[in-house]
Coordinates of C-alpha atoms and ligand atoms in Angstrom, one line a residue:
M1 CA 212.5 242.9 38.7
A2 CA 210.0 242.2 41.5
D3 CA 210.1 238.5 40.5
L4 CA 213.8 238.3 41.6
L5 CA 213.2 239.4 45.1
P6 CA 212.9 236.6 47.7
P7 CA 209.3 235.7 48.5
P8 CA 207.9 237.4 51.6
V9 CA 208.3 235.2 54.8
D10 CA 204.7 234.3 55.2
R11 CA 203.5 231.8 57.8
P12 CA 200.7 231.8 60.3
A13 CA 201.6 233.2 63.7
Y14 CA 201.1 230.7 66.5
A15 CA 202.9 228.8 69.3
G16 CA 204.3 225.6 67.9
R17 CA 206.3 224.3 64.9
W18 CA 206.1 225.2 61.2
L19 CA 208.3 222.8 59.2
T20 CA 209.2 223.4 55.5
D21 CA 212.5 221.5 55.3
A22 CA 212.1 218.4 53.1
A23 CA 213.9 216.1 55.7
D24 CA 211.8 217.5 58.6
M25 CA 208.6 217.0 56.6
A26 CA 209.3 213.5 55.2
P27 CA 207.9 211.4 58.1
F28 CA 204.6 213.3 57.8
L29 CA 204.3 212.6 54.0
M30 CA 204.2 208.8 53.9
D31 CA 201.6 206.6 55.4
W32 CA 202.2 203.6 57.8
R33 CA 201.7 201.0 55.0
R34 CA 204.2 202.9 52.8
R35 CA 201.7 202.9 50.1
W36 CA 200.9 206.6 49.6
T37 CA 203.6 209.4 49.6
G38 CA 202.7 213.0 49.0
R39 CA 204.2 216.5 49.1
A40 CA 203.3 219.5 51.2
L41 CA 203.7 223.2 51.4
A42 CA 204.5 222.9 55.1
V43 CA 203.8 220.8 58.2
A44 CA 202.1 222.8 61.0
Q45 CA 202.4 221.5 64.6
P46 CA 200.5 224.0 66.8
D47 CA 200.7 223.7 70.6
D48 CA 197.1 224.6 71.4
T49 CA 193.6 225.2 69.9
A50 CA 194.3 228.9 69.3
G51 CA 197.2 227.7 67.2
V52 CA 195.1 225.3 65.2
A53 CA 192.6 228.2 64.6
A54 CA 195.4 230.5 63.4
V55 CA 196.6 227.9 60.9
M56 CA 193.0 227.3 59.6
R57 CA 192.4 231.1 59.3
W58 CA 195.7 231.5 57.4
C59 CA 194.9 228.6 55.0
H60 CA 191.3 229.7 54.5
A61 CA 192.4 233.2 53.5
R62 CA 194.7 231.8 50.9
G63 CA 192.6 228.9 49.7
V64 CA 195.3 226.4 50.9
A65 CA 194.1 222.8 51.6
V66 CA 194.7 221.2 55.0
V67 CA 195.4 217.5 55.7
P68 CA 194.9 216.8 59.4
Q69 CA 197.2 214.1 60.9
G70 CA 197.4 212.3 64.2
G71 CA 199.7 209.3 64.7
N72 CA 199.7 208.5 60.9
T73 CA 198.8 204.9 61.6
G74 CA 195.6 205.0 59.4
L75 CA 195.3 202.1 56.9
S76 CA 193.3 203.9 54.1
G77 CA 195.7 206.7 53.1
G78 CA 193.6 209.5 54.7
S79 CA 196.4 211.1 56.7
V80 CA 198.9 212.0 54.0
P81 CA 198.6 214.8 51.3
D82 CA 198.5 214.2 47.6
E83 CA 201.4 214.9 45.2
S84 CA 200.4 218.5 44.3
G85 CA 202.5 220.0 47.1
R86 CA 199.9 222.6 47.7
A87 CA 198.4 221.4 51.1
V88 CA 199.5 222.1 54.6
V89 CA 199.7 219.0 56.9
L90 CA 198.3 219.9 60.3
S91 CA 199.8 217.5 62.8
L92 CA 198.1 217.4 66.2
T93 CA 200.9 215.5 68.1
R94 CA 202.0 218.5 70.1
M95 CA 198.5 218.9 71.6
A96 CA 198.7 215.8 73.9
R97 CA 197.6 217.0 77.3
V98 CA 195.1 215.4 79.5
R99 CA 192.9 218.3 80.5
E100 CA 190.7 216.7 83.1
I101 CA 189.6 213.5 84.7
D102 CA 186.2 213.6 86.4
T103 CA 185.8 210.4 88.4
D104 CA 182.2 211.3 89.5
N105 CA 181.1 211.8 85.9
D106 CA 183.4 209.0 84.7
T107 CA 184.9 211.2 81.9
L108 CA 188.3 212.0 80.6
T109 CA 188.9 215.3 78.7
V110 CA 191.9 214.9 76.5
E111 CA 193.6 216.8 73.6
A112 CA 193.5 215.2 70.1
G113 CA 197.2 214.5 69.8
C114 CA 197.4 212.4 73.0
T115 CA 198.2 208.8 72.0
L116 CA 195.6 206.2 72.8
R117 CA 198.0 204.5 75.2
A118 CA 198.8 207.7 77.1
A119 CA 195.0 208.3 77.5
Q120 CA 194.5 204.7 78.7
E121 CA 197.3 205.2 81.2
A122 CA 195.8 208.4 82.5
A123 CA 192.5 206.6 83.0
A124 CA 194.2 203.7 84.8
A125 CA 196.0 206.1 87.1
A126 CA 192.6 207.4 88.2
G127 CA 191.4 203.8 88.7
R128 CA 189.2 203.8 85.6
L129 CA 189.2 202.0 82.2
L130 CA 189.3 203.7 78.8
P131 CA 188.2 200.6 76.9
L132 CA 189.3 201.6 73.3
S133 CA 192.1 199.2 72.5
L134 CA 193.9 198.4 69.2
A135 CA 197.3 197.2 68.1
A136 CA 198.4 200.7 67.0
E137 CA 197.6 202.2 70.4
G138 CA 201.2 203.2 71.2
S139 CA 201.2 205.6 68.2
C140 CA 197.6 206.4 67.1
T141 CA 196.0 209.4 68.7
I142 CA 192.6 210.2 70.2
G143 CA 191.9 212.7 67.4
G144 CA 192.7 210.0 64.7
N145 CA 190.7 207.4 66.6
L146 CA 187.6 209.7 66.6
A147 CA 188.2 210.9 63.0
T148 CA 188.2 207.3 61.8
N149 CA 185.6 206.0 64.4
A150 CA 188.2 203.4 65.3
G151 CA 187.1 199.9 66.5
G152 CA 189.6 197.5 67.9
V153 CA 189.3 194.4 70.1
Q154 CA 186.8 195.4 72.8
V155 CA 183.9 196.9 70.6
L156 CA 181.8 193.8 71.5
R157 CA 181.7 194.9 75.1
Y158 CA 182.1 198.7 75.1
G159 CA 181.4 200.0 71.5
N160 CA 183.6 201.8 69.0
A161 CA 185.2 205.3 69.4
R162 CA 181.9 207.0 68.5
E163 CA 180.1 205.3 71.4
L164 CA 182.9 206.3 73.8
C165 CA 182.8 210.0 72.9
L166 CA 180.5 212.5 74.8
G167 CA 181.9 215.8 73.6
L168 CA 184.2 217.5 71.1
E169 CA 186.0 220.7 70.5
V170 CA 186.5 221.3 66.7
V171 CA 188.2 224.0 64.7
L172 CA 186.1 224.6 61.5
P173 CA 187.6 225.2 58.0
D174 CA 187.4 229.0 58.5
G175 CA 189.1 229.0 61.9
Q176 CA 186.0 229.3 64.1
V177 CA 186.1 227.1 67.2
W178 CA 183.1 225.0 68.2
D179 CA 183.2 224.2 71.9
G180 CA 181.1 221.1 72.3
L181 CA 183.1 219.7 75.2
R182 CA 180.0 218.5 77.1
G183 CA 180.3 215.5 79.4
L184 CA 176.6 214.7 79.1
R185 CA 175.1 211.3 78.6
K186 CA 171.8 212.9 77.7
D187 CA 171.5 216.0 75.5
N188 CA 168.5 216.3 73.1
T189 CA 169.0 219.9 72.0
G190 CA 168.9 219.4 68.3
Y191 CA 171.2 217.8 65.8
D192 CA 174.0 216.0 67.5
L193 CA 176.9 217.8 65.8
R194 CA 179.7 215.7 67.3
H195 CA 178.5 212.7 65.3
L196 CA 179.2 214.6 62.1
F197 CA 182.8 215.0 62.9
I198 CA 183.3 211.5 64.3
G199 CA 184.2 209.2 61.4
S200 CA 184.6 212.2 59.0
E201 CA 188.3 211.5 58.4
G202 CA 189.4 215.1 58.6
T203 CA 187.1 216.3 55.8
L204 CA 184.8 218.6 57.9
G205 CA 186.9 220.0 60.8
I206 CA 189.9 219.6 63.1
I207 CA 189.2 217.7 66.3
T208 CA 191.3 219.4 69.0
T209 CA 189.9 218.0 72.3
A210 CA 187.4 215.3 73.3
V211 CA 185.4 214.2 76.3
L212 CA 185.5 210.3 76.6
K213 CA 183.6 207.9 78.7
L214 CA 185.4 205.9 81.4
Y215 CA 184.3 202.6 82.9
P216 CA 185.2 200.7 86.1
R217 CA 188.3 198.6 85.7
P218 CA 187.4 194.9 85.6
A219 CA 188.7 193.1 88.7
D220 CA 189.6 190.0 86.8
R221 CA 190.2 188.8 83.2
A222 CA 190.7 185.5 81.5
N223 CA 191.3 184.4 77.9
A224 CA 191.6 181.3 75.8
L225 CA 192.7 180.1 72.4
V226 CA 190.2 177.7 71.0
A227 CA 190.6 175.4 67.9
V228 CA 187.4 175.3 65.8
A229 CA 186.7 173.6 62.4
D230 CA 185.3 176.6 60.5
P231 CA 183.6 180.0 60.8
E232 CA 180.2 178.2 61.3
A233 CA 181.5 176.5 64.4
A234 CA 183.0 179.8 65.6
T235 CA 179.7 181.5 65.1
A236 CA 177.9 178.8 67.2
L237 CA 180.6 179.2 69.9
L238 CA 179.9 183.0 69.9
R239 CA 176.2 182.3 70.5
L240 CA 177.1 179.9 73.3
A241 CA 179.6 182.4 74.8
R242 CA 177.0 185.2 74.8
Q243 CA 174.5 182.9 76.6
A244 CA 177.1 181.7 79.2
A245 CA 179.0 184.9 79.9
G246 CA 176.6 187.7 79.0
D247 CA 178.3 191.1 79.6
A248 CA 181.5 189.5 80.7
L249 CA 182.2 188.6 77.1
T250 CA 184.8 191.3 76.2
A251 CA 186.4 190.1 72.9
F252 CA 185.8 187.3 70.4
E253 CA 188.4 187.2 67.6
L254 CA 188.6 184.8 64.7
I255 CA 192.0 183.7 63.4
S256 CA 192.6 181.5 60.4
H257 CA 195.4 178.9 60.4
T258 CA 197.3 180.9 57.8
S259 CA 197.2 184.0 59.9
L260 CA 198.5 182.2 63.0
S261 CA 201.2 180.4 61.0
L262 CA 202.5 183.8 59.8
V263 CA 202.8 185.0 63.4
L264 CA 204.6 181.9 64.5
R265 CA 207.0 182.2 61.5
H266 CA 207.9 185.9 61.9
M267 CA 207.6 186.6 65.6
P268 CA 210.1 184.4 67.3
A269 CA 208.7 185.1 70.8
C270 CA 205.3 183.8 69.8
R271 CA 204.2 180.2 70.5
T272 CA 200.9 178.4 70.2
P273 CA 199.7 176.6 73.3
L274 CA 197.8 174.0 71.3
A275 CA 199.3 170.7 70.3
D276 CA 197.7 170.3 66.9
A277 CA 197.1 172.7 64.1
S278 CA 193.5 173.6 63.3
P279 CA 192.0 175.3 60.2
W280 CA 190.5 178.1 62.4
Y281 CA 190.9 179.5 65.9
V282 CA 189.0 181.8 68.2
L283 CA 190.5 184.0 70.9
I284 CA 188.0 184.7 73.6
E285 CA 188.3 187.2 76.5
L286 CA 186.0 187.5 79.5
S287 CA 186.3 190.2 82.2
A288 CA 184.2 190.9 85.2
P289 CA 183.9 193.0 88.4
A290 CA 184.8 191.5 91.7
S291 CA 181.1 190.9 92.6
A292 CA 180.6 188.6 89.5
A293 CA 181.6 185.0 88.9
P294 CA 185.4 184.7 88.3
P295 CA 185.9 185.0 84.5
Q296 CA 188.3 182.0 84.4
Q297 CA 185.7 179.7 85.9
T298 CA 183.0 180.9 83.5
L299 CA 185.4 180.5 80.6
E300 CA 186.4 176.9 81.6
H301 CA 182.8 176.0 82.0
L302 CA 181.9 177.5 78.6
L303 CA 184.7 175.6 76.9
E304 CA 183.7 172.3 78.5
Q305 CA 180.3 172.8 77.0
A306 CA 181.8 173.7 73.6
L307 CA 184.0 170.7 73.6
G308 CA 181.1 168.5 74.7
Q309 CA 178.9 169.8 71.9
G310 CA 181.6 169.4 69.3
L311 CA 181.9 173.2 68.6
A312 CA 185.5 173.2 69.6
A313 CA 188.3 170.6 69.0
D314 CA 190.7 171.9 71.7
A315 CA 191.3 174.9 73.9
A316 CA 194.0 176.4 76.0
V317 CA 193.1 178.8 78.9
A318 CA 195.7 181.3 80.1
A319 CA 196.8 180.4 83.6
T320 CA 199.0 183.5 84.3
G321 CA 199.2 187.1 83.3
A322 CA 202.1 186.3 81.0
Q323 CA 200.1 183.6 79.2
F324 CA 197.2 186.0 78.9
A325 CA 199.5 188.5 77.1
A326 CA 201.1 185.8 75.0
L327 CA 197.7 184.7 73.7
W328 CA 196.8 188.3 72.7
A329 CA 200.2 188.6 71.0
L330 CA 199.2 185.9 68.6
R331 CA 196.3 188.0 67.5
E332 CA 197.9 191.4 67.6
N333 CA 200.9 190.5 65.6
I334 CA 199.0 189.3 62.5
S335 CA 199.2 192.6 60.6
E336 CA 203.0 192.9 61.2
A337 CA 203.6 189.3 60.3
Q338 CA 201.6 189.6 57.1
A339 CA 203.6 192.7 56.2
A340 CA 206.8 190.7 56.4
E341 CA 205.6 188.4 53.6
G342 CA 205.4 191.2 51.0
K343 CA 202.5 193.3 49.6
T344 CA 199.1 193.0 51.1
I345 CA 195.6 193.5 49.8
K346 CA 193.2 194.3 52.7
H347 CA 189.5 194.2 53.0
D348 CA 188.0 195.6 56.2
I349 CA 184.4 194.3 55.9
A350 CA 181.4 194.2 58.1
L351 CA 178.5 191.7 57.8
P352 CA 175.6 190.6 59.9
I353 CA 177.2 187.9 62.1
S354 CA 174.7 185.4 60.7
A355 CA 176.1 185.9 57.2
I356 CA 179.8 185.5 58.0
A357 CA 180.2 181.7 57.6
D358 CA 178.4 181.7 54.3
F359 CA 180.4 184.7 53.0
V360 CA 183.7 183.0 53.9
R361 CA 182.7 179.7 52.4
E362 CA 181.6 181.3 49.1
T363 CA 184.3 183.9 48.8
D364 CA 187.2 181.6 49.7
A365 CA 186.0 179.3 46.9
A366 CA 185.6 182.0 44.4
I367 CA 189.1 183.4 45.1
A368 CA 190.7 179.9 44.9
H369 CA 189.0 179.5 41.5
A370 CA 189.7 182.9 40.0
F371 CA 193.0 183.8 41.7
P372 CA 194.8 180.6 42.6
A373 CA 198.1 182.4 43.3
A374 CA 196.6 184.7 46.0
R375 CA 196.8 183.5 49.7
L376 CA 194.0 184.3 52.1
V377 CA 195.0 185.7 55.5
V378 CA 191.6 186.1 57.2
F379 CA 191.1 187.2 60.8
G380 CA 189.1 189.8 62.7
H381 CA 186.5 190.8 65.2
L382 CA 183.9 188.1 64.7
G383 CA 181.9 189.3 67.8
D384 CA 181.4 192.6 65.9
G385 CA 180.7 191.0 62.5
N386 CA 184.0 192.5 61.2
L387 CA 186.6 190.5 59.3
H388 CA 190.0 191.6 58.0
Y389 CA 189.6 189.5 54.8
N390 CA 193.2 190.0 53.6
L391 CA 195.4 188.5 50.9
S392 CA 199.1 187.9 50.5
P393 CA 201.1 186.6 47.5
A394 CA 201.4 182.8 47.3
E395 CA 203.6 181.0 49.8
G396 CA 207.3 181.2 48.8
V397 CA 207.0 184.4 46.7
D398 CA 210.0 186.5 47.7
A399 CA 209.0 189.8 49.4
A400 CA 211.9 191.5 47.6
D401 CA 210.9 190.2 44.2
T402 CA 209.4 193.5 42.9
A403 CA 208.0 192.0 39.7
A404 CA 206.2 189.2 41.5
Q405 CA 204.8 191.7 44.1
A406 CA 203.6 194.0 41.3
A407 CA 201.9 191.1 39.5
F408 CA 200.1 190.2 42.8
L409 CA 198.9 193.9 43.2
A410 CA 197.7 194.0 39.6
D411 CA 194.8 191.7 40.6
E412 CA 193.7 194.1 43.4
P413 CA 190.9 195.9 41.6
A414 CA 189.4 192.5 40.4
L415 CA 189.8 191.0 43.9
N416 CA 188.2 194.1 45.5
R417 CA 185.2 193.8 43.2
L418 CA 184.7 190.1 43.9
V419 CA 185.0 190.6 47.7
H420 CA 183.0 193.8 48.0
D421 CA 180.2 192.6 45.7
A422 CA 179.8 189.5 48.0
V423 CA 179.7 191.9 51.0
A424 CA 177.1 194.1 49.3
R425 CA 174.9 191.1 48.4
R426 CA 174.6 190.4 52.1
G427 CA 173.9 193.9 53.3
G428 CA 177.4 194.5 54.6
S429 CA 179.9 197.4 54.6
I430 CA 183.2 197.7 52.7
S431 CA 184.8 199.6 55.6
A432 CA 184.0 198.5 59.1
E433 CA 186.7 200.4 61.1
H434 CA 189.5 201.7 58.8
G435 CA 187.5 204.4 57.0
L436 CA 187.5 205.2 53.3
G437 CA 190.5 207.6 52.9
V438 CA 191.7 207.3 49.3
L439 CA 191.7 203.5 49.4
R440 CA 188.0 202.9 49.4
R441 CA 186.7 206.4 48.4
D442 CA 185.6 205.5 44.9
E443 CA 184.3 202.0 45.7
A444 CA 182.2 203.4 48.5
A445 CA 180.4 205.6 45.9
R446 CA 179.6 202.4 44.0
Y447 CA 177.8 200.8 46.9
K448 CA 176.0 203.8 48.4
S449 CA 172.6 204.9 47.2
P450 CA 172.1 208.2 45.4
V451 CA 170.2 209.5 48.4
E452 CA 173.0 208.7 50.8
R453 CA 175.6 210.2 48.5
S454 CA 173.7 213.4 48.1
L455 CA 173.2 213.8 51.9
M456 CA 176.9 213.4 52.4
R457 CA 177.6 215.9 49.6
A458 CA 175.2 218.4 51.3
I459 CA 177.0 218.1 54.6
K460 CA 180.4 218.6 53.1
Q461 CA 179.1 221.7 51.2
A462 CA 177.5 223.2 54.3
I463 CA 180.6 222.9 56.6
D464 CA 183.5 223.1 54.1
P465 CA 182.0 225.0 51.1
R466 CA 185.5 225.7 49.6
G467 CA 186.6 222.0 49.9
L468 CA 189.8 222.9 51.8
L469 CA 189.7 220.0 54.4
N470 CA 191.4 216.8 53.3
P471 CA 190.5 217.1 49.7
G472 CA 190.4 213.9 47.7
K473 CA 189.6 211.7 50.8
L474 CA 186.4 209.9 51.8
L475 CA 184.2 211.5 49.1
A476 CA 184.6 210.2 45.5
K477 CA 185.7 212.7 43.0
V478 CA 182.2 212.6 41.4
D479 CA 180.7 213.4 44.8
A480 CA 183.2 216.1 45.9
A481 CA 181.1 218.9 44.3
A482 CA 182.6 221.3 46.9
E483 CA 186.1 220.7 45.6
S484 CA 185.3 222.0 42.1
A485 CA 183.2 224.9 43.4
P486 CA 184.7 228.4 42.6
Ligands
FAD1 P1 196.0 209.2 61.3 O1 196.4 208.0 60.6 O2 197.0 210.3 61.5 O3 194.7 209.8 60.5 C1 193.6 209.0 60.2 C2 192.5 209.9 59.6 O4 192.0 210.8 60.6 C3 193.0 210.8 58.4 O5 191.9 211.0 57.5 C4 193.3 212.1 59.1 O6 193.1 213.2 58.3 C5 192.2 212.1 60.2 N1 192.6 212.8 61.5 C6 193.6 212.5 62.3 N2 193.6 213.3 63.4 C7 192.6 214.2 63.2 C8 192.1 215.2 64.0 N3 192.6 215.6 65.1 N4 191.0 215.9 63.5 C9 190.4 215.6 62.3 N5 190.9 214.6 61.5 C10 191.9 213.9 62.0 N6 191.9 200.7 63.4 C11 190.8 200.2 64.0 O7 189.8 200.8 63.9 N7 190.9 199.0 64.7 C12 192.0 198.2 64.8 O8 192.0 197.2 65.4 C13 193.2 198.8 64.2 N8 194.3 198.1 64.3 C14 195.5 198.6 63.7 C15 196.7 197.9 63.8 C16 197.8 198.4 63.3 C17 199.1 197.7 63.5 C18 197.8 199.6 62.6 C19 199.0 200.2 62.0 C20 196.6 200.3 62.4 C21 195.4 199.8 63.0 N9 194.2 200.5 62.8 C22 193.1 200.0 63.5 C23 194.1 201.7 62.0 C24 194.5 203.0 62.8 O9 195.3 202.8 63.9 C25 193.3 203.7 63.3 O10 192.5 204.1 62.2 C26 193.6 205.0 64.2 O11 192.3 205.4 64.7 C27 194.2 206.1 63.4 O12 194.7 207.1 64.3 P2 195.9 208.1 64.0 O13 196.0 209.1 65.1 O14 197.1 207.3 63.6 O15 195.3 208.8 62.7
ZN2 ZN1 190.6 195.4 63.4

């Protein structure tokens, strides 16, 4: 008879929302690429750190898995649960307050669910720059940025999310709170725990608040779109730009002809300022304080040299703020434009900058030979040695033709192997900034040494011995010893 009674109303007690209705939970269960859809026991949205701790204690006591989620813009499937329906999604978006700005210490203390754009705006209102910048900044959150160690378009000048973080507050799998909110640039008091949680993709703890570094706002900025023959010329131009501009060099982005063409086709507001098409382009940005040489002047001088040395075929320097934004729109809309052409196969690779041109030459040729129907859409942060070495179905394949799209995706494992083996041969990484999630989890195990894998396993076992935090992400099944522990 007891089975016929309604189940007891059991949920953690905290301030915030606890969603169990299917329609309410749906937006939290599918990723941005619409590639992974899961199910959940509930979606918890606490209002504060005490609430996060209450949810973690409740889950820990019941052996319930927890999937942390920020803006759900991650590209590797790390932010959504699996199909078991046994996990709680812990969404941080109601924890979005700016706790403090210290303009003497040049730090911003901000809760994990604050969007990157809101954090940038808070810094700007205090006359400072938060330099992390990426196309998803309107939706992605500081917690997600740190959990994935996000990169973006200014890493060349200011470093990635890890380098911008001085302190963290983290809720551990059993609900304990670690207060590491120190705004210190020097602190040699043992293991630097914050670095364990940065880039851990929600597998070790819940980041609830962070202390981030702020910088002076540059007085002036300038950018240009430059036509170059190939990645070799682009690399030579990067060398020249470093020499000519030094610290003023803020971004150096490579864009293939195909990538730019997709933007011009799908984004009606976007126009190229260059008269002739080129196989490759570079988008350069310089920025500088008032005391330094005006960036536009430095940029024009640099481009004169590049044209004179035959490194560039043509260049357009933005003359107004609107033109500056229009040039960036050409770069920032590539992902959206590529998505409009059907399914995508993405490779987020890092290489020594000196190996990029050779990698592109060899891998482009190998793909053209083995997969003639696949179309390369290559772009990325050349200044950081990071390429988005992406593929789309052949020109003219209908995005709505599900059979053709499935046939394209059927080649994904073989394409991944070809690309990632070429990366590994050159000492590169198969995930530069998007993390492993579920997308690269198993492949990463193939390319990491046994020593590296056993150290990662030991860290997981020490902090999350019951394997409750984001199970099935980052660590390959063979490495996730904790998950099968009793
Ligand atoms: P989510 O997608 O919600 O989560 C990502 C991972 O972090 C998951 O594993 C999740 O479990 C974990 N997580 C989230 N919040 C927390 C928390 N508080 N505590 C612990 N774990 C947590 N990325 C780049 O690096 N550079 C780019 O240039 C870039 N451009 C992009 C452009 C577009 C159009 C899109 C859609 C994405 C882009 N990304 C880029 C990827 C994505 O925006 C970043 O990975 C971002 O940092 C994810 O933040 P989020 O809040 O959306 O995290
Ligand atoms: Zn990127």
